Short mmCIF file of C-alpha atoms in Angstrom, two decimals:
data_model
loop_
_atom_site.label_atom_id
_atom_site.label_comp_id
_atom_site.label_asym_id
_atom_site.label_seq_id
_atom_site.Cartn_x
_atom_site.Cartn_y
_atom_site.Cartn_z
CA MET A 783 -38.79 63.47 16.35
CA LEU A 784 -36.37 63.91 18.19
CA LEU A 785 -33.02 62.32 16.78
CA GLU A 786 -32.95 61.20 13.36
CA VAL A 787 -29.87 59.69 11.92
CA ASN A 788 -30.50 59.72 7.69
CA HIS A 789 -28.04 57.16 6.06
CA LEU A 790 -24.37 57.54 7.98
CA LYS A 791 -21.42 55.84 6.94
CA THR A 792 -18.48 55.75 9.14
CA ASP A 793 -15.22 54.10 7.75
CA PHE A 794 -11.94 53.33 9.66
CA LYS A 795 -9.50 54.16 7.04
CA LEU A 796 -6.58 52.16 8.13
CA LYS A 797 -2.46 50.92 6.66
CA LYS A 798 -4.29 47.97 4.79
CA GLY A 799 -7.54 49.11 3.50
CA ILE A 800 -10.71 50.60 4.82
CA VAL A 801 -13.96 49.95 7.20
CA HIS A 802 -17.08 50.59 6.81
CA ALA A 803 -17.82 50.10 9.85
CA VAL A 804 -21.46 52.14 9.78
CA ASN A 805 -22.59 51.88 6.06
CA ASP A 806 -25.13 54.28 5.05
CA VAL A 807 -27.77 53.36 8.50
CA SER A 808 -30.81 55.37 9.24
CA PHE A 809 -33.53 55.83 11.90
CA GLY A 810 -35.41 57.62 14.38
CA ILE A 811 -36.41 58.44 17.96
CA GLU A 812 -39.24 59.92 19.07
CA LYS A 813 -39.03 61.84 22.20
CA GLY A 814 -39.85 58.90 25.26
CA GLU A 815 -39.52 56.05 23.51
CA ILE A 816 -36.53 53.67 24.00
CA LEU A 817 -35.10 52.00 20.18
CA ALA A 818 -32.68 48.97 20.98
CA ILE A 819 -29.96 48.07 18.48
CA VAL A 820 -28.92 44.84 18.60
CA GLY A 821 -26.13 42.91 16.90
CA GLU A 822 -23.12 40.55 17.31
CA SER A 823 -20.00 42.58 18.38
CA GLY A 824 -18.59 44.49 15.20
CA SER A 825 -21.29 44.95 13.20
CA GLY A 826 -22.18 48.68 14.29
CA LYS A 827 -24.74 49.48 17.06
CA SER A 828 -21.03 51.75 19.05
CA VAL A 829 -19.38 52.85 16.99
CA THR A 830 -22.95 53.99 15.21
CA SER A 831 -23.47 55.29 19.08
CA LEU A 832 -20.03 58.25 19.19
CA SER A 833 -21.43 58.30 15.75
CA VAL A 834 -24.35 60.39 17.28
CA MET A 835 -22.38 61.19 20.30
CA GLY A 836 -19.15 62.93 17.90
CA LEU A 837 -16.97 60.35 20.34
CA LEU A 838 -15.24 58.56 17.12
CA GLN A 839 -11.27 58.89 17.72
CA GLU A 840 -8.52 58.09 14.92
CA PRO A 841 -8.24 56.55 12.26
CA GLY A 842 -12.48 56.90 13.01
CA LYS A 843 -14.74 59.53 10.42
CA VAL A 844 -18.20 60.01 9.58
CA VAL A 845 -17.61 60.38 6.39
CA ASP A 846 -22.01 60.94 5.34
CA GLY A 847 -24.66 61.38 6.14
CA GLU A 848 -26.86 63.70 8.42
CA ILE A 849 -27.32 63.57 12.38
CA LEU A 850 -30.04 65.76 12.63
CA TYR A 851 -31.03 65.99 17.15
CA LYS A 852 -34.09 68.37 17.03
CA GLY A 853 -33.68 69.24 13.30
CA GLU A 854 -30.37 70.78 13.67
CA ASP A 855 -26.85 69.33 12.37
CA LEU A 856 -24.80 67.89 14.80
CA LEU A 857 -22.03 66.99 12.42
CA LYS A 858 -22.46 70.23 11.39
CA LYS A 859 -21.07 71.69 13.94
CA SER A 860 -18.25 72.97 16.19
CA GLU A 861 -16.37 71.09 19.25
CA LYS A 862 -17.48 73.15 21.76
CA GLU A 863 -21.05 73.63 20.58
CA LEU A 864 -20.74 69.48 20.28
CA GLN A 865 -19.71 70.39 23.73
CA LYS A 866 -23.13 72.01 25.33
CA ILE A 867 -24.61 69.40 24.64
CA ARG A 868 -22.45 66.36 25.26
CA GLY A 869 -23.93 65.64 28.33
CA ASP A 870 -26.22 67.27 28.86
CA GLN A 871 -28.98 67.05 26.03
CA ILE A 872 -27.91 64.18 25.05
CA SER A 873 -25.45 61.87 27.43
CA MET A 874 -23.69 58.40 27.84
CA ILE A 875 -23.62 55.18 29.37
CA PHE A 876 -20.55 53.31 28.53
CA GLN A 877 -20.31 49.61 28.40
CA GLU A 878 -18.23 49.24 31.29
CA PRO A 879 -17.14 52.19 33.89
CA MET A 880 -14.52 50.87 36.12
CA THR A 881 -12.93 51.71 32.58
CA SER A 882 -15.29 55.53 31.86
CA LEU A 883 -15.26 56.30 36.37
CA ASN A 884 -11.52 58.23 36.79
CA PRO A 885 -10.32 56.29 40.33
CA VAL A 886 -8.20 59.08 41.25
CA TYR A 887 -11.31 60.85 41.72
CA ARG A 888 -14.41 60.74 44.42
CA ILE A 889 -18.18 59.45 43.13
CA LYS A 890 -19.30 63.00 44.74
CA ASP A 891 -16.75 65.02 42.47
CA GLN A 892 -16.92 63.35 38.94
CA ILE A 893 -20.71 64.05 38.28
CA ILE A 894 -20.49 67.18 40.70
CA GLU A 895 -17.82 67.89 37.61
CA SER A 896 -20.76 67.32 34.68
CA ILE A 897 -23.13 69.56 36.55
CA MET A 898 -20.94 72.21 36.75
CA THR A 899 -20.13 72.23 33.34
CA HIS A 900 -23.87 72.15 32.60
CA MET A 901 -25.74 74.22 35.41
CA LYS A 902 -25.12 77.33 36.61
CA LEU A 903 -25.14 75.88 40.23
CA SER A 904 -22.77 76.68 42.69
CA ARG A 905 -20.64 73.70 44.37
CA LYS A 906 -22.74 73.34 47.02
CA GLU A 907 -26.33 73.21 45.07
CA ALA A 908 -24.68 70.63 42.76
CA LEU A 909 -22.76 68.01 45.98
CA ALA A 910 -27.05 68.46 47.02
CA ARG A 911 -27.95 67.68 43.24
CA THR A 912 -25.24 64.81 43.01
CA VAL A 913 -26.43 63.01 46.45
CA GLU A 914 -30.28 63.70 44.72
CA MET A 915 -29.31 61.82 41.83
CA LEU A 916 -27.45 58.65 43.62
CA LYS A 917 -30.82 58.22 46.09
CA THR A 918 -33.03 58.15 42.97
CA VAL A 919 -30.66 55.38 41.24
CA GLY A 920 -31.54 53.41 44.37
CA ILE A 921 -27.84 53.75 45.49
CA PRO A 922 -28.23 53.11 49.62
CA SER A 923 -26.33 55.70 51.57
CA PRO A 924 -26.15 58.23 48.98
CA GLY A 925 -24.83 61.01 50.78
CA GLN A 926 -21.90 58.04 51.99
CA ARG A 927 -21.51 56.14 48.96
CA ALA A 928 -20.76 59.97 47.21
CA ASN A 929 -17.31 60.35 49.20
CA ASP A 930 -16.31 56.41 47.97
CA TYR A 931 -13.56 55.68 44.71
CA PRO A 932 -14.47 53.79 41.97
CA HIS A 933 -12.54 50.60 43.21
CA GLN A 934 -15.00 50.85 46.56
CA MET A 935 -18.48 50.36 44.82
CA SER A 936 -19.48 46.67 43.16
CA GLY A 937 -20.06 46.27 39.73
CA GLY A 938 -23.92 46.72 40.27
CA MET A 939 -23.40 49.85 42.07
CA ARG A 940 -20.76 51.47 39.34
CA GLN A 941 -23.70 51.36 36.44
CA ARG A 942 -25.67 52.84 38.49
CA VAL A 943 -23.14 55.68 38.86
CA MET A 944 -22.60 55.63 35.91
CA ILE A 945 -26.85 56.50 35.25
CA ALA A 946 -26.61 58.58 37.39
CA MET A 947 -24.14 61.12 36.41
CA ALA A 948 -25.52 60.65 32.49
CA LEU A 949 -29.08 62.01 33.97
CA ALA A 950 -27.55 64.77 36.74
CA CYS A 951 -28.83 67.29 33.67
CA ASN A 952 -32.22 65.78 32.96
CA PRO A 953 -30.79 64.82 29.06
CA GLU A 954 -33.33 64.38 26.98
CA LEU A 955 -31.94 61.33 25.12
CA LEU A 956 -30.04 58.95 26.61
CA ILE A 957 -27.23 55.96 24.87
CA ALA A 958 -27.03 53.72 27.24
CA ASP A 959 -24.24 51.07 25.04
CA GLU A 960 -24.17 47.87 26.54
CA PRO A 961 -25.39 49.11 30.26
CA THR A 962 -25.71 45.77 32.16
CA THR A 963 -23.17 43.64 30.22
CA ALA A 964 -20.93 41.84 33.42
CA LEU A 965 -23.77 42.30 35.84
CA ASP A 966 -25.70 39.03 37.42
CA VAL A 967 -29.11 38.14 36.28
CA THR A 968 -30.20 39.98 39.48
CA ILE A 969 -29.29 43.25 38.83
CA GLN A 970 -28.94 43.48 35.19
CA ALA A 971 -32.45 43.35 36.45
CA GLN A 972 -32.45 45.74 38.61
CA ILE A 973 -30.64 48.46 36.45
CA LEU A 974 -33.21 47.34 33.54
CA GLU A 975 -36.29 48.44 35.08
CA LEU A 976 -33.93 51.54 36.57
CA LEU A 977 -34.25 52.76 32.75
CA TYR A 978 -37.44 51.73 32.22
CA SER A 979 -39.21 53.59 35.43
CA LEU A 980 -36.77 56.83 35.00
CA ARG A 981 -37.90 56.97 30.91
CA GLU A 982 -41.68 57.17 32.10
CA ARG A 983 -40.64 59.87 34.79
CA PHE A 984 -38.60 62.62 32.38
CA ASN A 985 -40.21 61.47 29.52
CA MET A 986 -37.05 60.60 28.11
CA ALA A 987 -35.44 58.94 24.98
CA VAL A 988 -33.13 56.24 24.63
CA LEU A 989 -31.51 54.03 22.41
CA LEU A 990 -29.96 51.34 24.06
CA ILE A 991 -27.27 48.76 22.42
CA THR A 992 -26.74 45.35 22.96
CA HIS A 993 -26.58 41.92 21.81
CA ASP A 994 -28.34 40.28 24.61
CA LEU A 995 -32.62 40.09 23.13
CA GLY A 996 -33.79 39.01 26.52
CA VAL A 997 -32.56 43.17 26.91
CA VAL A 998 -34.24 43.86 24.03
CA ALA A 999 -37.52 42.48 25.06
CA GLU A 1000 -37.51 43.86 28.69
CA ALA A 1001 -36.61 46.85 27.36
CA ALA A 1002 -37.69 48.40 23.86
CA ASP A 1003 -40.29 49.65 22.28
CA ARG A 1004 -38.58 49.39 18.64
CA VAL A 1005 -35.58 46.64 17.50
CA ILE A 1006 -33.24 47.45 14.82
CA VAL A 1007 -31.33 44.34 13.93
CA MET A 1008 -27.64 45.46 13.22
CA TYR A 1009 -24.90 42.91 11.12
CA CYS A 1010 -22.09 44.24 9.66
CA GLY A 1011 -22.83 47.55 9.44
CA GLN A 1012 -26.18 47.48 8.12
CA ILE A 1013 -29.97 47.17 9.09
CA MET A 1014 -30.93 43.68 7.92
CA GLU A 1015 -34.54 44.22 9.89
CA GLU A 1016 -36.01 46.69 12.01
CA ALA A 1017 -39.71 46.39 14.28
CA ASP A 1018 -41.80 46.96 17.57
CA VAL A 1019 -40.52 44.63 19.98
CA LYS A 1020 -43.64 43.04 19.52
CA SER A 1021 -43.60 42.04 15.99
CA LEU A 1022 -40.06 41.56 15.68
CA PHE A 1023 -39.87 38.67 17.89
CA SER A 1024 -44.05 37.32 16.96
CA ASN A 1025 -42.72 37.24 13.72
CA PRO A 1026 -38.84 37.36 12.79
CA MET A 1027 -38.94 37.82 8.66
CA HIS A 1028 -34.54 38.20 8.37
CA PRO A 1029 -32.50 34.76 8.20
CA TYR A 1030 -29.70 36.64 10.71
CA THR A 1031 -33.14 37.50 13.28
CA LEU A 1032 -34.48 34.43 13.08
CA GLY A 1033 -30.74 32.94 13.91
CA LEU A 1034 -30.19 35.59 16.73
CA LEU A 1035 -34.09 34.35 18.32
CA ASN A 1036 -32.68 30.16 18.10
CA SER A 1037 -29.53 31.33 19.75
CA ILE A 1038 -31.84 32.09 22.92
CA PRO A 1039 -31.36 29.08 25.99
CA ARG A 1040 -34.83 28.61 26.94
CA ILE A 1041 -36.00 27.15 30.49
CA GLU A 1042 -38.58 25.33 28.82
CA ASP A 1043 -36.87 22.99 26.21
CA GLU A 1044 -36.51 19.71 26.35
CA SER A 1045 -35.80 18.12 24.02
CA GLY A 1046 -31.29 17.06 24.98
CA GLU A 1047 -30.47 18.73 21.13
CA ARG A 1048 -28.10 21.05 20.88
CA LEU A 1049 -28.01 25.44 21.29
CA TYR A 1050 -29.06 25.96 17.58
CA MET A 1051 -25.76 27.70 16.37
CA ILE A 1052 -25.36 30.50 13.25
CA LYS A 1053 -22.81 28.75 11.05
CA GLY A 1054 -19.85 30.49 10.21
CA MET A 1055 -17.80 34.07 11.69
CA VAL A 1056 -18.75 37.14 11.04
CA PRO A 1057 -16.85 38.42 7.88
CA ASN A 1058 -13.26 40.56 7.79
CA PRO A 1059 -14.41 43.76 8.06
CA LEU A 1060 -11.49 44.42 4.67
CA HIS A 1061 -12.45 41.85 2.48
CA MET A 1062 -16.83 41.59 2.17
CA PRO A 1063 -18.24 39.39 0.32
CA GLN A 1064 -19.23 40.93 -2.63
CA GLY A 1065 -23.16 40.23 -2.48
CA CYS A 1066 -25.34 40.24 1.31
CA PRO A 1067 -22.67 40.57 3.84
CA PHE A 1068 -24.52 37.38 5.66
CA SER A 1069 -24.90 34.77 2.33
CA ASP A 1070 -22.36 32.60 3.44
CA ARG A 1071 -23.45 31.89 6.75
CA CYS A 1072 -27.21 32.00 5.15
CA ASP A 1073 -29.35 28.73 5.63
CA ARG A 1074 -31.48 30.57 2.48
CA CYS A 1075 -28.06 32.38 0.76
CA MET A 1076 -29.35 31.93 -2.79
CA GLU A 1077 -27.12 32.61 -6.23
CA ARG A 1078 -27.76 36.42 -6.17
CA CYS A 1079 -27.29 36.70 -2.64
CA THR A 1080 -24.04 35.95 -3.46
CA LEU A 1081 -23.85 38.66 -6.03
CA GLU A 1082 -25.83 41.91 -4.96
CA MET A 1083 -26.88 43.67 -1.95
CA PRO A 1084 -30.88 43.87 -1.14
CA GLU A 1085 -32.29 46.66 -1.10
CA LEU A 1086 -33.59 47.51 2.65
CA LYS A 1087 -37.88 47.84 1.95
CA GLU A 1088 -41.08 47.49 3.85
CA VAL A 1089 -42.49 44.79 4.33
CA GLY A 1090 -45.86 44.02 6.43
CA GLY A 1091 -44.73 46.42 9.01
CA HIS A 1092 -40.94 45.71 9.09
CA LYS A 1093 -38.17 46.43 7.34
CA VAL A 1094 -35.95 43.72 5.71
CA ARG A 1095 -32.97 44.12 3.99
CA CYS A 1096 -33.50 40.47 1.60
CA PHE A 1097 -34.47 38.75 -1.11
CA LEU A 1098 -36.44 36.68 0.41
CA TYR A 1099 -39.39 39.57 0.73
CA ASN A 1100 -37.59 41.33 -1.75
CA GLN A 1101 -39.07 40.26 -5.38
CA GLU A 1102 -39.20 41.78 -9.00
CA ALA A 1103 -42.54 41.98 -7.80
CA GLY A 1104 -41.82 43.18 -4.09
CA LYS A 1105 -43.97 40.47 -2.29
CA GLU A 1106 -42.63 38.38 0.08
CA ALA A 1107 -41.36 35.11 -0.33
CA ASP A 1108 -44.71 32.75 0.30
CA ASP A 1109 -42.97 29.73 2.39
CA ARG A 1110 -40.44 31.48 5.22
#
């Protein structure tokens, strides 16, 4: 296992109380695998990735669990040790490239800095590596575009620059946080195809953070569905789409518009709102939005159990005898 996250808990201590942004989350990623974490905004996806990278800002703090990378717990490493790993063995593509790239530095200078920090190369060699990576991610005239500033590039090109920067030191694990947000569908498809081809070329593991199930279907091998800081369901991508189990997963899938649907009916919408993280319900956090809520759901938190190749946190499958409910 390349990365193994065990019982991770990340809290934000605020004046009004404590927000359990990531609450007892466990998962693993094999080398060369693409694992997608999907869920609504506020489900804990990005906080999970920042916890893995050691990039949480105050008041966020990992309060429990372990993050094992090649068997070593990253939470026990010093900031100096983490700096040697970040950008080298583990890299991250952030959500918005325009805010992640420094507007006053040329593209080449920002990538060269990363390369020279982690690889023993001269500036001339680092520049050649930069141009090579820009070419790898499909930027035309890479030698010329390396001299551009971020504002001189389109959104799709800036995203490609972020990918080039993340891949410059040949990482074994790439964390991609909403890599296709705000891009049109054509550019989105190109970015996904690029990530997939680079995974094949470098045998690189990818942790893909997204709210877009279309992206998940296109790129992922396995899927984790998160809600209110917890894993609601986990399965391989084919099983999740062909046989979704958790009512939240079903709601997300039913909310996707389909071209073949000619019924003229309004698009399905999950009722209600995500609960206030400072005032979580007593039982299942999805209980007040669930069409199949039982009294037990409002009183107890179901455990994440393995059922039919899935891991699912729901009393519909979490009966006393461990049997799946007959009617879904």
